[in-house]
Amino acid sequence: MKCVIEYDRLEREKREHEERQEASASEEQAPEKSDVHAATAPTAEPRPTIRASKGNRHEDESDEYEEVEVTDDEDDDGPLKRQKVDMEDGPIEFDEEDMAYQLAAMGEDYGLDPGEYGDGQGEDWEEGAEGLPLTEEDSKALFNDMLNDFHIDPYTPWEKIIEDGSIIEDERYTCLPNMKSRKEAWCEWSRKRIQHLKEQREKEEKKDPKIPYFAFLQKQATPKLYWPEFRRKYKKEPEMRDTKLSDKDREKWYRDYINRLKLPESSLKSDLTALLKSLSLREINRSTSLKALPPTLLTDMRYISLRAQVRDPLIEAFIAISPPAPEDSGFTAKEEVELMKQRKDRERREKALAERERMVEDEKRKQRGILQHSKGMLREGEEEIERAMQVGKEGLLSHLEVAQKDEPPASGSIE
């Protein structure tokens, strides 16, 4: 038995001696191979050389060992080092031209005009390239136009107007940013409107004294009083002392008014409707205000014979279905110029509002597109996670096998 063991030892030493000789020969050939490799492929990355030697196995296979030598021959002037040096020079900087180019590209992608994304050259663009400006004054003017178009009564409280809700659906309602600014604009508009109506009414009354006298009759006259009693009771009132009217005319109108009060309400309504239809379009039209009715209507007995609670809604309904005022309204040359200026300003404001509404709608559409895209990406991610969670044991093993096949083989040579 001792002979067999001694024989194995000698054989093992002999093989180890031969392997060491082969290793020394390969070391001598390694420089020659590296020179040839550098000459043929100077830009290739250097690879390590691996040499390994294995010993014999003992009878119980417990003496297995492995010797590995790893050598790294790196070219100091290789491309990797040059790339690192280039990166160490500092981050890439963008100048103003690059930023302007990026802005222009983004503007084209979103379909914007050059002035809308701030390219710094807004002075060179014609008016309208950046969209028509909508200033605070323009916003207030649009809000006032809306109040005029809806024939809002300036004497109506703001809370009542909001409760009615007729102006809320109009796009001009959102020209002002909040309820506080809207109420302030309404208060300013109502004060000016009331003052204008008052001046207009005073001007009409000075022209025709019948207007204040007919209003006085509607307010104070009653069938319980005869004319002498009525005259004696209100003789100190301004309407009864106006020298432009005679006592005979006052008495005649008083008696006519008292006689009409005895008629049924349906007849009075029919008479008022016939009176409204008989008026010309210049006297009453869609832009007529209930507080500034024409003198022809105010000085007619059919107008004051009907109670205000019944008469005013009837007139408002008639105004709402009336055509707009004619272009030639008998204004003077100065008034025509002023009206033309106001019309142009209003057209400009409405165009600016329409442009702003279009831009807001475009922005909403873009936001909806981004939101839908994000939801789609999220759904795809959730589906991928669900598919990954459904992979069983066999599926994991198959993935590992595929990954092992895709891995590149180890560099170098193993002996």
Coordinates of C-alpha atoms in Angstrom, one line a residue:
M1 CA 0.0 0.0 0.0
K2 CA 2.9 2.3 0.8
C3 CA 4.3 1.8 -2.6
V4 CA 1.1 2.8 -4.3
I5 CA 1.0 6.0 -2.3
E6 CA 4.6 6.8 -3.1
Y7 CA 4.0 6.2 -6.7
D8 CA 1.0 8.6 -6.8
R9 CA 3.1 11.3 -5.1
L10 CA 5.9 11.0 -7.6
E11 CA 3.4 11.2 -10.5
R12 CA 1.8 14.3 -9.0
E13 CA 5.1 16.1 -8.6
K14 CA 6.0 15.2 -12.2
R15 CA 2.8 16.8 -13.5
E16 CA 3.2 19.9 -11.4
H17 CA 6.7 20.3 -12.7
E18 CA 5.5 20.1 -16.3
E19 CA 2.7 22.6 -15.7
R20 CA 5.1 25.1 -14.2
Q21 CA 7.3 24.8 -17.3
E22 CA 4.2 25.4 -19.5
A23 CA 3.3 28.5 -17.4
S24 CA 6.7 30.0 -17.8
A25 CA 6.6 29.4 -21.6
S26 CA 3.2 31.2 -21.8
E27 CA 4.6 34.2 -19.9
E28 CA 7.3 34.6 -22.4
Q29 CA 4.8 34.5 -25.3
A30 CA 2.4 37.0 -23.6
P31 CA 4.4 40.2 -24.4
E32 CA 4.6 39.2 -28.1
K33 CA 0.8 38.7 -28.3
S34 CA 0.1 42.0 -26.6
D35 CA 2.4 43.9 -29.0
V36 CA 0.7 42.3 -32.0
H37 CA -2.7 43.2 -30.5
A38 CA -1.8 46.8 -29.9
A39 CA -0.5 47.2 -33.4
T40 CA -3.6 45.7 -35.1
A41 CA -6.3 47.2 -32.8
P42 CA -5.0 50.3 -31.0
T43 CA -8.4 51.4 -29.9
A44 CA -9.6 48.1 -28.5
E45 CA -10.0 47.9 -24.7
P46 CA -7.3 45.8 -22.9
R47 CA -8.5 42.6 -21.5
P48 CA -7.0 40.7 -18.6
T49 CA -5.2 37.3 -19.0
I50 CA -6.1 34.5 -16.8
R51 CA -4.1 31.4 -16.1
A52 CA -5.2 28.6 -14.0
S53 CA -3.7 25.3 -12.9
K54 CA -5.5 22.5 -11.2
G55 CA -4.1 19.9 -9.0
N56 CA -4.8 16.2 -8.8
R57 CA -7.6 14.8 -6.8
H58 CA -6.9 12.6 -3.8
E59 CA -8.9 9.5 -3.3
D60 CA -11.5 11.4 -1.3
E61 CA -11.5 14.4 -3.7
S62 CA -10.8 16.8 -0.9
D63 CA -7.5 18.3 -2.1
E64 CA -8.8 20.2 -5.1
Y65 CA -7.1 23.6 -5.4
E66 CA -6.8 26.3 -8.0
E67 CA -4.2 29.0 -8.7
V68 CA -5.3 32.1 -10.6
E69 CA -3.2 35.0 -11.8
V70 CA -4.8 38.1 -13.2
T71 CA -2.9 40.8 -15.0
D72 CA -4.4 44.1 -16.2
D73 CA -2.5 45.8 -19.0
E74 CA -4.1 49.2 -19.4
D75 CA -3.2 51.8 -21.9
D76 CA -2.8 55.1 -20.0
D77 CA -3.7 57.0 -23.1
G78 CA -6.8 54.9 -23.9
P79 CA -10.1 56.3 -24.9
L80 CA -11.7 55.8 -21.6
K81 CA -9.2 58.0 -19.8
R82 CA -9.5 60.6 -22.5
Q83 CA -13.3 60.6 -22.1
K84 CA -12.9 61.0 -18.4
V85 CA -10.6 63.9 -18.8
D86 CA -13.1 65.5 -21.2
M87 CA -15.9 65.1 -18.6
E88 CA -13.7 66.6 -15.9
D89 CA -13.4 69.8 -17.9
G90 CA -16.8 70.8 -16.6
P91 CA -20.6 70.5 -17.5
I92 CA -21.8 71.7 -20.9
E93 CA -23.1 75.3 -20.7
F94 CA -26.0 76.6 -22.8
D95 CA -25.9 80.2 -24.0
E96 CA -28.8 82.5 -24.9
E97 CA -28.9 81.3 -28.5
D98 CA -29.3 77.7 -27.4
M99 CA -32.1 78.7 -25.1
A100 CA -33.8 80.8 -27.7
Y101 CA -33.6 77.8 -30.1
Q102 CA -35.1 75.5 -27.5
L103 CA -38.0 78.0 -26.8
A104 CA -38.7 78.3 -30.6
A105 CA -38.8 74.5 -30.9
M106 CA -41.2 74.2 -28.0
G107 CA -43.3 77.0 -29.3
E108 CA -43.6 75.2 -32.7
D109 CA -44.5 71.9 -30.9
Y110 CA -47.3 73.6 -29.0
G111 CA -48.5 75.7 -31.9
L112 CA -47.8 79.1 -30.2
D113 CA -47.1 82.4 -31.8
P114 CA -43.5 83.7 -31.3
G115 CA -44.6 86.4 -28.9
E116 CA -46.5 84.0 -26.7
Y117 CA -43.5 82.1 -25.4
G118 CA -41.3 85.1 -24.7
D119 CA -38.6 84.9 -27.3
G120 CA -37.2 88.3 -26.4
Q121 CA -38.1 89.8 -29.8
G122 CA -41.7 90.9 -29.0
E123 CA -40.9 94.4 -30.3
D124 CA -40.5 93.2 -33.8
W125 CA -43.8 91.5 -34.0
E126 CA -47.0 93.2 -35.2
E127 CA -49.9 93.7 -32.8
G128 CA -51.7 90.5 -32.2
A129 CA -48.7 88.2 -32.3
E130 CA -48.8 88.0 -28.5
G131 CA -52.6 88.0 -28.4
L132 CA -54.6 91.1 -27.8
P133 CA -53.9 92.5 -24.3
L134 CA -56.8 92.5 -21.9
T135 CA -56.1 95.1 -19.2
E136 CA -58.0 95.7 -16.0
E137 CA -59.9 98.6 -17.5
D138 CA -60.9 96.4 -20.5
S139 CA -62.2 93.7 -18.1
K140 CA -64.3 96.3 -16.3
A141 CA -65.6 97.7 -19.6
L142 CA -66.6 94.1 -20.7
F143 CA -68.4 93.5 -17.5
N144 CA -70.3 96.8 -17.9
D145 CA -71.1 95.9 -21.5
M146 CA -72.6 92.7 -20.1
L147 CA -74.7 94.6 -17.6
N148 CA -76.0 96.9 -20.3
D149 CA -76.8 94.1 -22.7
F150 CA -78.8 92.2 -20.1
H151 CA -80.7 95.5 -19.3
I152 CA -79.9 95.2 -15.6
D153 CA -81.8 97.7 -13.5
P154 CA -79.2 99.8 -11.5
Y155 CA -81.7 100.0 -8.6
T156 CA -81.7 96.2 -8.2
P157 CA -79.5 94.9 -5.3
W158 CA -76.4 92.9 -6.3
E159 CA -77.6 89.8 -4.3
K160 CA -80.8 89.8 -6.3
I161 CA -78.9 89.8 -9.6
I162 CA -76.7 86.9 -8.5
E163 CA -79.7 85.0 -7.3
D164 CA -81.4 85.5 -10.6
G165 CA -78.3 84.0 -12.3
S166 CA -79.0 85.5 -15.8
I167 CA -75.5 87.0 -16.1
I168 CA -73.5 84.1 -14.6
E169 CA -73.5 82.0 -17.8
D170 CA -72.1 84.8 -19.9
E171 CA -68.4 84.5 -20.6
R172 CA -67.9 88.2 -19.8
Y173 CA -68.8 87.4 -16.2
T174 CA -65.4 85.8 -15.6
C175 CA -63.4 88.8 -16.9
L176 CA -63.0 89.9 -13.3
P177 CA -61.2 87.4 -11.1
N178 CA -63.4 87.3 -8.0
M179 CA -66.8 88.2 -6.6
K180 CA -65.4 91.3 -4.7
S181 CA -64.1 92.9 -7.9
R182 CA -67.4 92.1 -9.7
K183 CA -69.4 93.7 -6.9
E184 CA -67.2 96.8 -6.9
A185 CA -67.5 97.1 -10.7
W186 CA -71.3 96.7 -10.4
C187 CA -71.5 99.4 -7.7
E188 CA -69.5 101.8 -9.9
W189 CA -71.6 101.0 -12.9
S190 CA -74.9 101.4 -11.0
R191 CA -73.9 104.8 -9.6
K192 CA -73.0 106.1 -13.1
R193 CA -76.1 104.6 -14.6
I194 CA -78.4 106.1 -12.1
Q195 CA -76.8 109.5 -12.5
H196 CA -77.1 109.2 -16.3
L197 CA -80.8 108.2 -16.1
K198 CA -81.5 111.0 -13.7
E199 CA -79.9 113.6 -15.9
Q200 CA -81.7 112.2 -19.0
R201 CA -85.0 112.3 -17.1
E202 CA -84.5 115.9 -16.0
K203 CA -83.6 116.9 -19.5
E204 CA -86.8 115.3 -20.9
E205 CA -89.0 116.8 -18.2
K206 CA -87.7 120.3 -19.0
K207 CA -88.6 119.7 -22.6
D208 CA -92.1 118.4 -21.9
P209 CA -93.8 119.4 -18.6
K210 CA -96.5 116.8 -19.2
I211 CA -94.0 114.0 -18.1
P212 CA -93.8 115.1 -14.4
Y213 CA -97.5 115.9 -14.3
F214 CA -98.6 112.5 -15.6
A215 CA -96.3 110.8 -13.2
F216 CA -97.9 112.9 -10.4
L217 CA -101.3 111.9 -11.5
Q218 CA -100.5 108.2 -11.4
K219 CA -99.0 108.6 -7.9
Q220 CA -101.7 110.9 -6.2
A221 CA -104.9 110.9 -8.2
T222 CA -107.8 108.8 -6.9
P223 CA -111.6 108.4 -7.8
K224 CA -112.4 109.4 -4.2
L225 CA -111.5 113.0 -5.0
Y226 CA -113.2 115.4 -7.4
W227 CA -111.0 117.8 -9.4
P228 CA -111.6 120.9 -7.1
E229 CA -110.7 118.8 -4.0
F230 CA -107.6 117.4 -5.7
R231 CA -106.5 120.8 -6.9
R232 CA -107.0 122.4 -3.4
K233 CA -105.2 119.5 -1.7
Y234 CA -102.1 119.5 -3.9
K235 CA -102.0 123.2 -5.0
K236 CA -98.5 123.7 -3.5
E237 CA -96.9 120.9 -5.4
P238 CA -94.4 121.9 -8.2
E239 CA -96.4 119.9 -10.8
M240 CA -99.5 121.9 -10.0
R241 CA -97.7 125.3 -10.1
D242 CA -95.9 124.8 -13.4
T243 CA -96.8 127.8 -15.6
K244 CA -96.2 125.9 -18.8
L245 CA -99.4 124.0 -18.3
S246 CA -102.9 125.5 -17.9
D247 CA -105.4 124.6 -15.3
K248 CA -107.8 123.6 -18.0
D249 CA -105.4 121.0 -19.4
R250 CA -104.7 119.7 -15.9
E251 CA -108.4 119.2 -15.2
K252 CA -109.0 117.5 -18.5
W253 CA -106.2 115.0 -18.0
Y254 CA -107.2 114.4 -14.4
R255 CA -110.8 113.5 -15.5
D256 CA -109.6 111.2 -18.3
Y257 CA -107.3 109.4 -15.9
I258 CA -110.0 108.9 -13.3
N259 CA -112.4 107.5 -16.0
R260 CA -109.8 105.0 -17.3
L261 CA -109.2 103.7 -13.8
K262 CA -112.8 102.3 -13.9
L263 CA -111.9 100.0 -16.9
P264 CA -111.0 96.3 -16.4
E265 CA -107.4 95.5 -16.3
S266 CA -107.5 93.3 -19.4
S267 CA -108.7 96.3 -21.5
L268 CA -105.9 98.4 -20.0
K269 CA -103.3 95.8 -21.0
S270 CA -104.6 95.6 -24.5
D271 CA -104.5 99.4 -24.8
L272 CA -100.9 99.5 -23.6
T273 CA -99.8 96.7 -26.0
A274 CA -101.4 98.6 -28.9
L275 CA -99.5 101.7 -27.7
L276 CA -96.2 99.9 -27.6
K277 CA -96.7 98.5 -31.1
S278 CA -97.5 101.9 -32.5
L279 CA -94.1 103.4 -31.4
S280 CA -91.3 103.5 -33.9
L281 CA -88.2 101.4 -33.7
R282 CA -86.1 104.5 -33.0
E283 CA -88.3 105.3 -29.9
I284 CA -88.3 101.8 -28.4
N285 CA -86.0 99.0 -29.3
R286 CA -83.9 96.3 -27.7
S287 CA -81.5 98.8 -26.1
T288 CA -84.2 100.8 -24.4
S289 CA -84.1 101.0 -20.6
L290 CA -87.2 100.8 -18.4
K291 CA -85.9 103.9 -16.6
A292 CA -85.4 105.9 -19.8
L293 CA -88.6 105.4 -21.8
P294 CA -89.4 107.7 -24.6
P295 CA -91.6 110.8 -23.9
T296 CA -94.2 109.7 -26.3
L297 CA -94.9 106.7 -24.0
L298 CA -94.6 108.6 -20.8
T299 CA -97.2 111.3 -21.8
D300 CA -99.8 108.9 -23.0
M301 CA -102.8 108.2 -20.8
R302 CA -102.7 104.5 -21.7
Y303 CA -99.3 104.2 -20.0
I304 CA -100.2 105.7 -16.6
S305 CA -103.6 104.0 -16.5
L306 CA -102.1 100.5 -15.7
R307 CA -100.5 99.8 -12.3
A308 CA -96.7 99.7 -12.3
Q309 CA -96.6 96.1 -11.0
V310 CA -98.4 94.9 -14.1
R311 CA -97.2 97.5 -16.6
D312 CA -93.4 97.2 -16.1
P313 CA -93.1 93.4 -16.8
L314 CA -95.2 93.9 -19.9
I315 CA -92.9 96.6 -21.2
E316 CA -89.8 94.6 -20.4
A317 CA -91.1 91.6 -22.4
F318 CA -91.9 93.9 -25.3
I319 CA -88.4 95.4 -25.2
A320 CA -86.8 91.9 -25.1
I321 CA -88.4 90.8 -28.3
S322 CA -87.8 94.2 -30.1
P323 CA -85.2 94.5 -32.9
P324 CA -81.9 96.4 -32.2
A325 CA -81.8 100.1 -32.6
P326 CA -81.3 101.4 -36.2
E327 CA -77.9 102.6 -37.3
D328 CA -79.2 106.1 -38.2
S329 CA -80.7 107.3 -34.9
G330 CA -80.6 111.0 -35.6
F331 CA -77.4 111.8 -33.7
T332 CA -75.2 114.8 -34.3
A333 CA -71.8 114.5 -36.0
K334 CA -70.1 114.7 -32.6
E335 CA -72.3 112.0 -31.1
E336 CA -71.7 109.8 -34.2
V337 CA -67.9 110.1 -33.7
E338 CA -68.2 109.2 -30.0
L339 CA -70.5 106.2 -30.8
M340 CA -68.1 105.0 -33.4
K341 CA -65.2 105.2 -31.0
Q342 CA -67.2 103.3 -28.4
R343 CA -68.2 100.6 -30.9
K344 CA -64.5 100.1 -32.0
D345 CA -63.4 99.9 -28.3
R346 CA -66.0 97.3 -27.6
E347 CA -65.1 95.2 -30.7
R348 CA -61.4 95.3 -29.6
R349 CA -62.4 94.1 -26.0
E350 CA -64.6 91.4 -27.3
K351 CA -61.9 90.2 -29.7
A352 CA -59.3 90.2 -26.8
L353 CA -61.8 88.2 -24.7
A354 CA -62.4 85.6 -27.4
E355 CA -58.6 85.2 -27.9
R356 CA -58.1 84.7 -24.1
E357 CA -60.9 82.1 -24.1
R358 CA -59.3 80.3 -27.0
M359 CA -55.9 80.2 -25.2
V360 CA -57.5 78.9 -22.0
E361 CA -59.4 76.2 -24.0
D362 CA -56.1 75.2 -25.7
E363 CA -54.3 75.0 -22.4
K364 CA -57.1 72.9 -20.9
R365 CA -57.0 70.6 -23.9
K366 CA -53.2 70.2 -23.5
Q367 CA -53.6 69.5 -19.8
R368 CA -56.3 66.8 -20.5
G369 CA -53.9 65.2 -23.1
I370 CA -51.1 65.2 -20.5
L371 CA -53.4 63.7 -17.9
Q372 CA -54.6 61.0 -20.2
H373 CA -51.1 60.1 -21.2
S374 CA -50.0 59.9 -17.6
K375 CA -53.0 57.7 -16.8
G376 CA -52.0 55.4 -19.7
M377 CA -48.4 55.2 -18.5
L378 CA -49.7 54.3 -15.0
R379 CA -52.0 51.6 -16.4
E380 CA -49.1 50.1 -18.4
G381 CA -46.9 50.1 -15.3
E382 CA -49.7 48.4 -13.3
E383 CA -50.2 45.8 -16.0
E384 CA -46.4 45.0 -16.1
I385 CA -46.4 44.6 -12.4
E386 CA -49.4 42.3 -12.6
R387 CA -47.8 40.2 -15.3
A388 CA -44.5 40.0 -13.3
M389 CA -46.5 38.9 -10.2
Q390 CA -48.2 36.1 -12.2
V391 CA -44.9 34.4 -13.1
G392 CA -44.5 31.1 -11.2
K393 CA -41.5 29.0 -10.2
E394 CA -41.0 27.6 -13.7
G395 CA -41.3 31.1 -15.2
L396 CA -38.6 32.4 -12.9
L397 CA -36.2 29.6 -13.8
S398 CA -36.8 30.2 -17.5
H399 CA -36.0 33.9 -17.0
L400 CA -32.8 33.0 -15.2
E401 CA -31.8 30.7 -18.0
V402 CA -32.4 33.4 -20.6
A403 CA -30.4 35.9 -18.6
Q404 CA -27.5 33.5 -18.3
K405 CA -27.5 32.9 -22.0
D406 CA -27.5 36.6 -22.7
E407 CA -24.5 37.3 -20.5
P408 CA -21.2 37.7 -22.4
P409 CA -18.6 34.9 -21.8
A410 CA -15.9 35.6 -19.3
S411 CA -12.8 37.3 -20.9
G412 CA -9.5 35.6 -20.9
S413 CA -8.5 31.9 -21.1
I414 CA -8.9 29.2 -18.5
E415 CA -6.5 26.3 -18.6

